[in-house]
Amino acid sequence: EPRGLIARGIFRSAPYQDVHWSGSGKIVYYADIEYEFIAESGKAVLGIESLKTDFPQQAWSIQGSSASIADDVARPLIATWKDEASSSLNCLRSCPMTSQHALATALTRLGEGEVIEPPDGNPLPKRRHYAGMIIERDPKVVQFTLQRANGICELCESAAPFTKHGNDQPYLEIHHIHQLADGGPDTPENTVALCPNCHKRVHFGSDREEVSQRLRGLRSLFSS
């Protein structure tokens, strides 16, 4: 398994809570990431030893799922990354791609509607650490937006599909109309409460531009 930086991208959502992928029922944080570059499997663009040598002021022994990188490291690191990535022959893809979009793209390449034999899969999938930055959110904005929605998705206007474990409150997800990653504010008028289906539609649907336009109309309504 490669040790070092293998991909670069930007957050397309603030961290949100969901059930752990293992099926344990534990609630953990996720985020939607749009990748600009992903290295070929098994290879790193910037190896861990190079990172330790070129940027010794940053701790590169990441034990958790993420780490913040200081501005004085991030700027030269991005420049170094661009130089290495542009000259690398190990590029798998050098265009915007989220992890879920990557899977959808792979399925499209197999052929839409094509029938395939059951694959062997991978009984022990690889796990990779990543370094990133988390944007802090005001919990009062989340609370107010959920209170305003009152258990109803603010896009499709349907009731929340289920209640949350532990408090039986309607489960809706908070979406920032002008995304935080793009400099949007963390304010009530810039947030909507969406059911999980609509939230994914905004990010990954074929009509996401039209849906985003509808949400911008809601922002005007909330501001008035």
PDB file of C-alpha atoms in Angstrom:
ATOM      1  CA  GLU A   1       0.000   0.000   0.000  1.00  0.00           C
ATOM      2  CA  PRO A   2       1.468   3.402  -0.957  1.00  0.00           C
ATOM      3  CA  ARG A   3       2.558   5.753   1.804  1.00  0.00           C
ATOM      4  CA  GLY A   4       2.317   9.400   0.854  1.00  0.00           C
ATOM      5  CA  LEU A   5      -0.034  11.638  -1.113  1.00  0.00           C
ATOM      6  CA  ILE A   6      -1.992   9.766  -3.764  1.00  0.00           C
ATOM      7  CA  ALA A   7      -4.800  12.202  -4.590  1.00  0.00           C
ATOM      8  CA  ARG A   8      -5.732  15.864  -4.476  1.00  0.00           C
ATOM      9  CA  GLY A   9      -9.167  17.454  -4.368  1.00  0.00           C
ATOM     10  CA  ILE A  10     -11.478  19.820  -2.558  1.00  0.00           C
ATOM     11  CA  PHE A  11     -14.338  19.307  -0.155  1.00  0.00           C
ATOM     12  CA  ARG A  12     -17.737  19.626  -1.805  1.00  0.00           C
ATOM     13  CA  SER A  13     -19.626  19.352   1.471  1.00  0.00           C
ATOM     14  CA  ALA A  14     -19.088  20.125   5.086  1.00  0.00           C
ATOM     15  CA  PRO A  15     -18.551  17.039   7.252  1.00  0.00           C
ATOM     16  CA  TYR A  16     -21.842  15.268   7.942  1.00  0.00           C
ATOM     17  CA  GLN A  17     -22.791  12.347  10.151  1.00  0.00           C
ATOM     18  CA  ASP A  18     -23.858   8.958   8.881  1.00  0.00           C
ATOM     19  CA  VAL A  19     -23.685   5.301   9.890  1.00  0.00           C
ATOM     20  CA  HIS A  20     -20.214   3.715   9.832  1.00  0.00           C
ATOM     21  CA  TRP A  21     -19.503   1.700   6.685  1.00  0.00           C
ATOM     22  CA  SER A  22     -18.787  -1.444   8.758  1.00  0.00           C
ATOM     23  CA  GLY A  23     -22.442  -1.838   9.681  1.00  0.00           C
ATOM     24  CA  SER A  24     -21.656  -1.506  13.382  1.00  0.00           C
ATOM     25  CA  GLY A  25     -24.314   1.185  13.783  1.00  0.00           C
ATOM     26  CA  LYS A  26     -21.761   3.701  15.030  1.00  0.00           C
ATOM     27  CA  ILE A  27     -22.311   7.286  13.834  1.00  0.00           C
ATOM     28  CA  VAL A  28     -19.210   8.832  12.235  1.00  0.00           C
ATOM     29  CA  TYR A  29     -18.321  11.823  10.069  1.00  0.00           C
ATOM     30  CA  TYR A  30     -18.116  11.755   6.271  1.00  0.00           C
ATOM     31  CA  ALA A  31     -17.548  14.412   3.631  1.00  0.00           C
ATOM     32  CA  ASP A  32     -18.021  14.565  -0.147  1.00  0.00           C
ATOM     33  CA  ILE A  33     -14.693  15.196  -1.863  1.00  0.00           C
ATOM     34  CA  GLU A  34     -14.190  16.160  -5.500  1.00  0.00           C
ATOM     35  CA  TYR A  35     -10.874  14.757  -6.708  1.00  0.00           C
ATOM     36  CA  GLU A  36      -8.802  16.634  -9.244  1.00  0.00           C
ATOM     37  CA  PHE A  37      -6.207  13.891  -9.550  1.00  0.00           C
ATOM     38  CA  ILE A  38      -5.964  10.266  -8.417  1.00  0.00           C
ATOM     39  CA  ALA A  39      -2.733   8.310  -8.787  1.00  0.00           C
ATOM     40  CA  GLU A  40      -2.621   4.847 -10.209  1.00  0.00           C
ATOM     41  CA  SER A  41      -3.325   2.180  -7.622  1.00  0.00           C
ATOM     42  CA  GLY A  42      -0.276   1.140  -5.624  1.00  0.00           C
ATOM     43  CA  LYS A  43       1.725   4.309  -6.305  1.00  0.00           C
ATOM     44  CA  ALA A  44       2.128   7.671  -4.576  1.00  0.00           C
ATOM     45  CA  VAL A  45       2.857  10.978  -6.293  1.00  0.00           C
ATOM     46  CA  LEU A  46       4.651  12.344  -3.217  1.00  0.00           C
ATOM     47  CA  GLY A  47       6.087   9.616  -0.996  1.00  0.00           C
ATOM     48  CA  ILE A  48       6.064   9.883   2.775  1.00  0.00           C
ATOM     49  CA  GLU A  49       9.860  10.155   2.988  1.00  0.00           C
ATOM     50  CA  SER A  50       9.894  13.046   0.517  1.00  0.00           C
ATOM     51  CA  LEU A  51       7.195  14.790   2.506  1.00  0.00           C
ATOM     52  CA  LYS A  52       9.134  14.385   5.750  1.00  0.00           C
ATOM     53  CA  THR A  53      12.292  15.746   4.096  1.00  0.00           C
ATOM     54  CA  ASP A  54      10.742  18.667   2.187  1.00  0.00           C
ATOM     55  CA  PHE A  55       8.193  19.695   4.825  1.00  0.00           C
ATOM     56  CA  PRO A  56       9.652  18.719   8.221  1.00  0.00           C
ATOM     57  CA  GLN A  57       7.493  21.254  10.072  1.00  0.00           C
ATOM     58  CA  GLN A  58       4.396  19.139   9.341  1.00  0.00           C
ATOM     59  CA  ALA A  59       3.654  15.902  11.207  1.00  0.00           C
ATOM     60  CA  TRP A  60       3.184  13.192   8.574  1.00  0.00           C
ATOM     61  CA  SER A  61       2.547  10.214  10.867  1.00  0.00           C
ATOM     62  CA  ILE A  62      -1.241  10.504  10.737  1.00  0.00           C
ATOM     63  CA  GLN A  63      -2.958   8.153  13.155  1.00  0.00           C
ATOM     64  CA  GLY A  64      -6.554   9.292  12.712  1.00  0.00           C
ATOM     65  CA  SER A  65      -8.603   9.749   9.562  1.00  0.00           C
ATOM     66  CA  SER A  66      -7.367  13.245   8.744  1.00  0.00           C
ATOM     67  CA  ALA A  67      -5.014  16.067   9.664  1.00  0.00           C
ATOM     68  CA  SER A  68      -4.969  19.815   9.083  1.00  0.00           C
ATOM     69  CA  ILE A  69      -2.036  21.326   7.205  1.00  0.00           C
ATOM     70  CA  ALA A  70      -0.812  24.801   8.123  1.00  0.00           C
ATOM     71  CA  ASP A  71      -0.929  27.526   5.456  1.00  0.00           C
ATOM     72  CA  ASP A  72       2.862  27.889   5.341  1.00  0.00           C
ATOM     73  CA  VAL A  73       3.045  24.203   4.401  1.00  0.00           C
ATOM     74  CA  ALA A  74      -0.066  23.995   2.230  1.00  0.00           C
ATOM     75  CA  ARG A  75       1.005  26.626  -0.326  1.00  0.00           C
ATOM     76  CA  PRO A  76       4.404  25.150  -1.261  1.00  0.00           C
ATOM     77  CA  LEU A  77       2.969  21.646  -0.964  1.00  0.00           C
ATOM     78  CA  ILE A  78       0.294  22.407  -3.563  1.00  0.00           C
ATOM     79  CA  ALA A  79       2.939  23.835  -5.909  1.00  0.00           C
ATOM     80  CA  THR A  80       5.124  20.741  -5.469  1.00  0.00           C
ATOM     81  CA  TRP A  81       2.128  18.471  -5.961  1.00  0.00           C
ATOM     82  CA  LYS A  82       1.173  20.176  -9.238  1.00  0.00           C
ATOM     83  CA  ASP A  83       4.714  19.799 -10.586  1.00  0.00           C
ATOM     84  CA  GLU A  84       4.883  16.117  -9.695  1.00  0.00           C
ATOM     85  CA  ALA A  85       1.347  15.284 -10.791  1.00  0.00           C
ATOM     86  CA  SER A  86       1.680  17.033 -14.150  1.00  0.00           C
ATOM     87  CA  SER A  87       4.845  15.116 -14.992  1.00  0.00           C
ATOM     88  CA  SER A  88       3.687  11.786 -13.577  1.00  0.00           C
ATOM     89  CA  LEU A  89       2.869   8.959 -15.942  1.00  0.00           C
ATOM     90  CA  ASN A  90       0.913   7.243 -13.192  1.00  0.00           C
ATOM     91  CA  CYS A  91      -2.174   9.410 -13.586  1.00  0.00           C
ATOM     92  CA  LEU A  92      -5.412   7.486 -13.483  1.00  0.00           C
ATOM     93  CA  ARG A  93      -7.614  10.517 -13.851  1.00  0.00           C
ATOM     94  CA  SER A  94      -6.941  14.261 -13.837  1.00  0.00           C
ATOM     95  CA  CYS A  95     -10.402  15.779 -13.769  1.00  0.00           C
ATOM     96  CA  PRO A  96     -13.046  16.416 -11.105  1.00  0.00           C
ATOM     97  CA  MET A  97     -14.263  13.190  -9.533  1.00  0.00           C
ATOM     98  CA  THR A  98     -15.790  12.394  -6.170  1.00  0.00           C
ATOM     99  CA  SER A  99     -15.268   8.963  -4.650  1.00  0.00           C
ATOM    100  CA  GLN A 100     -18.892   8.077  -5.398  1.00  0.00           C
ATOM    101  CA  HIS A 101     -18.639   9.644  -8.856  1.00  0.00           C
ATOM    102  CA  ALA A 102     -15.541   7.514  -9.486  1.00  0.00           C
ATOM    103  CA  LEU A 103     -17.589   4.391  -8.856  1.00  0.00           C
ATOM    104  CA  ALA A 104     -20.386   5.640 -11.095  1.00  0.00           C
ATOM    105  CA  THR A 105     -17.846   6.447 -13.827  1.00  0.00           C
ATOM    106  CA  ALA A 106     -16.381   2.958 -13.576  1.00  0.00           C
ATOM    107  CA  LEU A 107     -19.848   1.457 -13.899  1.00  0.00           C
ATOM    108  CA  THR A 108     -20.543   3.603 -16.965  1.00  0.00           C
ATOM    109  CA  ARG A 109     -17.314   2.385 -18.567  1.00  0.00           C
ATOM    110  CA  LEU A 110     -18.472  -1.201 -18.104  1.00  0.00           C
ATOM    111  CA  GLY A 111     -21.386  -0.355 -20.349  1.00  0.00           C
ATOM    112  CA  GLU A 112     -24.789   0.977 -19.449  1.00  0.00           C
ATOM    113  CA  GLY A 113     -27.180  -1.911 -19.018  1.00  0.00           C
ATOM    114  CA  GLU A 114     -24.488  -4.466 -19.791  1.00  0.00           C
ATOM    115  CA  VAL A 115     -24.896  -7.799 -18.023  1.00  0.00           C
ATOM    116  CA  ILE A 116     -21.683  -9.049 -16.412  1.00  0.00           C
ATOM    117  CA  GLU A 117     -20.746 -12.148 -14.447  1.00  0.00           C
ATOM    118  CA  PRO A 118     -20.496 -11.827 -10.626  1.00  0.00           C
ATOM    119  CA  PRO A 119     -16.963 -10.548  -9.867  1.00  0.00           C
ATOM    120  CA  ASP A 120     -14.726 -11.937  -7.132  1.00  0.00           C
ATOM    121  CA  GLY A 121     -14.660  -8.557  -5.408  1.00  0.00           C
ATOM    122  CA  ASN A 122     -12.202  -7.916  -2.603  1.00  0.00           C
ATOM    123  CA  PRO A 123     -12.726  -9.582   0.807  1.00  0.00           C
ATOM    124  CA  LEU A 124     -10.100  -7.292   2.373  1.00  0.00           C
ATOM    125  CA  PRO A 125     -10.462  -3.812   0.801  1.00  0.00           C
ATOM    126  CA  LYS A 126      -7.525  -1.469   1.273  1.00  0.00           C
ATOM    127  CA  ARG A 127      -7.871   1.460   3.639  1.00  0.00           C
ATOM    128  CA  ARG A 128      -6.133   4.768   3.041  1.00  0.00           C
ATOM    129  CA  HIS A 129      -5.550   7.811   5.215  1.00  0.00           C
ATOM    130  CA  TYR A 130      -5.963  11.305   3.839  1.00  0.00           C
ATOM    131  CA  ALA A 131      -4.946  14.780   4.927  1.00  0.00           C
ATOM    132  CA  GLY A 132      -7.563  17.473   4.722  1.00  0.00           C
ATOM    133  CA  MET A 133      -9.128  20.526   6.277  1.00  0.00           C
ATOM    134  CA  ILE A 134     -12.464  20.640   8.102  1.00  0.00           C
ATOM    135  CA  ILE A 135     -14.581  23.788   8.029  1.00  0.00           C
ATOM    136  CA  GLU A 136     -16.130  24.529  11.406  1.00  0.00           C
ATOM    137  CA  ARG A 137     -19.926  24.805  11.471  1.00  0.00           C
ATOM    138  CA  ASP A 138     -22.227  26.505  13.939  1.00  0.00           C
ATOM    139  CA  PRO A 139     -24.454  23.871  15.608  1.00  0.00           C
ATOM    140  CA  LYS A 140     -27.099  26.539  16.205  1.00  0.00           C
ATOM    141  CA  VAL A 141     -27.456  27.005  12.438  1.00  0.00           C
ATOM    142  CA  VAL A 142     -28.019  23.258  12.083  1.00  0.00           C
ATOM    143  CA  GLN A 143     -30.564  23.272  14.903  1.00  0.00           C
ATOM    144  CA  PHE A 144     -32.436  26.278  13.492  1.00  0.00           C
ATOM    145  CA  THR A 145     -32.563  24.844   9.950  1.00  0.00           C
ATOM    146  CA  LEU A 146     -33.957  21.534  11.207  1.00  0.00           C
ATOM    147  CA  GLN A 147     -36.451  23.417  13.349  1.00  0.00           C
ATOM    148  CA  ARG A 148     -37.563  25.470  10.328  1.00  0.00           C
ATOM    149  CA  ALA A 149     -38.011  22.331   8.217  1.00  0.00           C
ATOM    150  CA  ASN A 150     -40.067  20.642  10.957  1.00  0.00           C
ATOM    151  CA  GLY A 151     -39.353  17.140   9.625  1.00  0.00           C
ATOM    152  CA  ILE A 152     -40.136  18.010   5.980  1.00  0.00           C
ATOM    153  CA  CYS A 153     -37.533  18.005   3.197  1.00  0.00           C
ATOM    154  CA  GLU A 154     -37.262  21.573   1.932  1.00  0.00           C
ATOM    155  CA  LEU A 155     -36.744  20.398  -1.655  1.00  0.00           C
ATOM    156  CA  CYS A 156     -39.235  17.591  -2.361  1.00  0.00           C
ATOM    157  CA  GLU A 157     -41.501  18.572   0.557  1.00  0.00           C
ATOM    158  CA  SER A 158     -41.830  14.959   1.688  1.00  0.00           C
ATOM    159  CA  ALA A 159     -41.579  13.829   5.294  1.00  0.00           C
ATOM    160  CA  ALA A 160     -38.189  12.644   6.525  1.00  0.00           C
ATOM    161  CA  PRO A 161     -37.866   8.961   5.539  1.00  0.00           C
ATOM    162  CA  PHE A 162     -37.007   7.755   9.054  1.00  0.00           C
ATOM    163  CA  THR A 163     -36.196   8.913  12.568  1.00  0.00           C
ATOM    164  CA  LYS A 164     -32.724   9.026  14.106  1.00  0.00           C
ATOM    165  CA  HIS A 165     -31.482   6.366  16.460  1.00  0.00           C
ATOM    166  CA  GLY A 166     -31.343   7.624  20.031  1.00  0.00           C
ATOM    167  CA  ASN A 167     -33.748  10.571  19.873  1.00  0.00           C
ATOM    168  CA  ASP A 168     -36.447   9.589  17.332  1.00  0.00           C
ATOM    169  CA  GLN A 169     -36.146  12.966  15.587  1.00  0.00           C
ATOM    170  CA  PRO A 170     -36.849  13.147  11.826  1.00  0.00           C
ATOM    171  CA  TYR A 171     -33.638  12.498   9.908  1.00  0.00           C
ATOM    172  CA  LEU A 172     -32.749  15.300   7.488  1.00  0.00           C
ATOM    173  CA  GLU A 173     -29.339  16.429   6.250  1.00  0.00           C
ATOM    174  CA  ILE A 174     -28.080  19.999   6.153  1.00  0.00           C
ATOM    175  CA  HIS A 175     -26.946  21.298   2.755  1.00  0.00           C
ATOM    176  CA  HIS A 176     -25.273  24.655   2.137  1.00  0.00           C
ATOM    177  CA  ILE A 177     -26.721  26.288  -0.990  1.00  0.00           C
ATOM    178  CA  HIS A 178     -23.528  28.275  -1.596  1.00  0.00           C
ATOM    179  CA  GLN A 179     -21.129  25.569  -0.514  1.00  0.00           C
ATOM    180  CA  LEU A 180     -18.690  26.233   2.296  1.00  0.00           C
ATOM    181  CA  ALA A 181     -15.846  24.864   0.173  1.00  0.00           C
ATOM    182  CA  ASP A 182     -16.578  27.643  -2.335  1.00  0.00           C
ATOM    183  CA  GLY A 183     -16.588  30.368   0.325  1.00  0.00           C
ATOM    184  CA  GLY A 184     -20.277  30.225   1.225  1.00  0.00           C
ATOM    185  CA  PRO A 185     -21.480  31.425   4.643  1.00  0.00           C
ATOM    186  CA  ASP A 186     -22.637  29.164   7.459  1.00  0.00           C
ATOM    187  CA  THR A 187     -25.926  30.990   8.016  1.00  0.00           C
ATOM    188  CA  PRO A 188     -29.600  29.933   8.224  1.00  0.00           C
ATOM    189  CA  GLU A 189     -30.503  31.557   4.890  1.00  0.00           C
ATOM    190  CA  ASN A 190     -27.722  29.611   3.151  1.00  0.00           C
ATOM    191  CA  THR A 191     -28.800  26.225   4.500  1.00  0.00           C
ATOM    192  CA  VAL A 192     -31.627  23.835   3.695  1.00  0.00           C
ATOM    193  CA  ALA A 193     -32.708  20.608   5.359  1.00  0.00           C
ATOM    194  CA  LEU A 194     -32.917  17.798   2.802  1.00  0.00           C
ATOM    195  CA  CYS A 195     -33.884  14.153   2.866  1.00  0.00           C
ATOM    196  CA  PRO A 196     -30.915  11.856   2.039  1.00  0.00           C
ATOM    197  CA  ASN A 197     -32.225  11.228  -1.465  1.00  0.00           C
ATOM    198  CA  CYS A 198     -32.517  14.917  -2.335  1.00  0.00           C
ATOM    199  CA  HIS A 199     -29.142  15.654  -0.749  1.00  0.00           C
ATOM    200  CA  LYS A 200     -27.451  13.130  -3.030  1.00  0.00           C
ATOM    201  CA  ARG A 201     -29.460  14.441  -5.963  1.00  0.00           C
ATOM    202  CA  VAL A 202     -28.076  17.953  -5.420  1.00  0.00           C
ATOM    203  CA  HIS A 203     -24.499  16.635  -5.529  1.00  0.00           C
ATOM    204  CA  PHE A 204     -24.700  13.772  -8.027  1.00  0.00           C
ATOM    205  CA  GLY A 205     -27.978  14.002  -9.973  1.00  0.00           C
ATOM    206  CA  SER A 206     -28.020  14.576 -13.721  1.00  0.00           C
ATOM    207  CA  ASP A 207     -30.275  17.580 -13.000  1.00  0.00           C
ATOM    208  CA  ARG A 208     -28.155  18.962 -10.173  1.00  0.00           C
ATOM    209  CA  GLU A 209     -27.739  22.357 -11.867  1.00  0.00           C
ATOM    210  CA  GLU A 210     -31.502  22.825 -12.132  1.00  0.00           C
ATOM    211  CA  VAL A 211     -31.967  21.643  -8.544  1.00  0.00           C
ATOM    212  CA  SER A 212     -29.275  24.009  -7.309  1.00  0.00           C
ATOM    213  CA  GLN A 213     -31.080  26.861  -9.068  1.00  0.00           C
ATOM    214  CA  ARG A 214     -34.271  25.962  -7.185  1.00  0.00           C
ATOM    215  CA  LEU A 215     -32.359  26.009  -3.913  1.00  0.00           C
ATOM    216  CA  ARG A 216     -30.945  29.441  -4.718  1.00  0.00           C
ATOM    217  CA  GLY A 217     -34.542  30.577  -5.030  1.00  0.00           C
ATOM    218  CA  LEU A 218     -35.212  29.246  -1.537  1.00  0.00           C
ATOM    219  CA  ARG A 219     -32.232  31.222  -0.245  1.00  0.00           C
ATOM    220  CA  SER A 220     -33.844  34.412  -1.524  1.00  0.00           C
ATOM    221  CA  LEU A 221     -37.074  33.411   0.225  1.00  0.00           C
ATOM    222  CA  PHE A 222     -35.296  32.703   3.517  1.00  0.00           C
ATOM    223  CA  SER A 223     -33.497  36.064   3.326  1.00  0.00           C
ATOM    224  CA  SER A 224     -36.674  38.087   2.853  1.00  0.00           C
TER     225      SER A 224
END
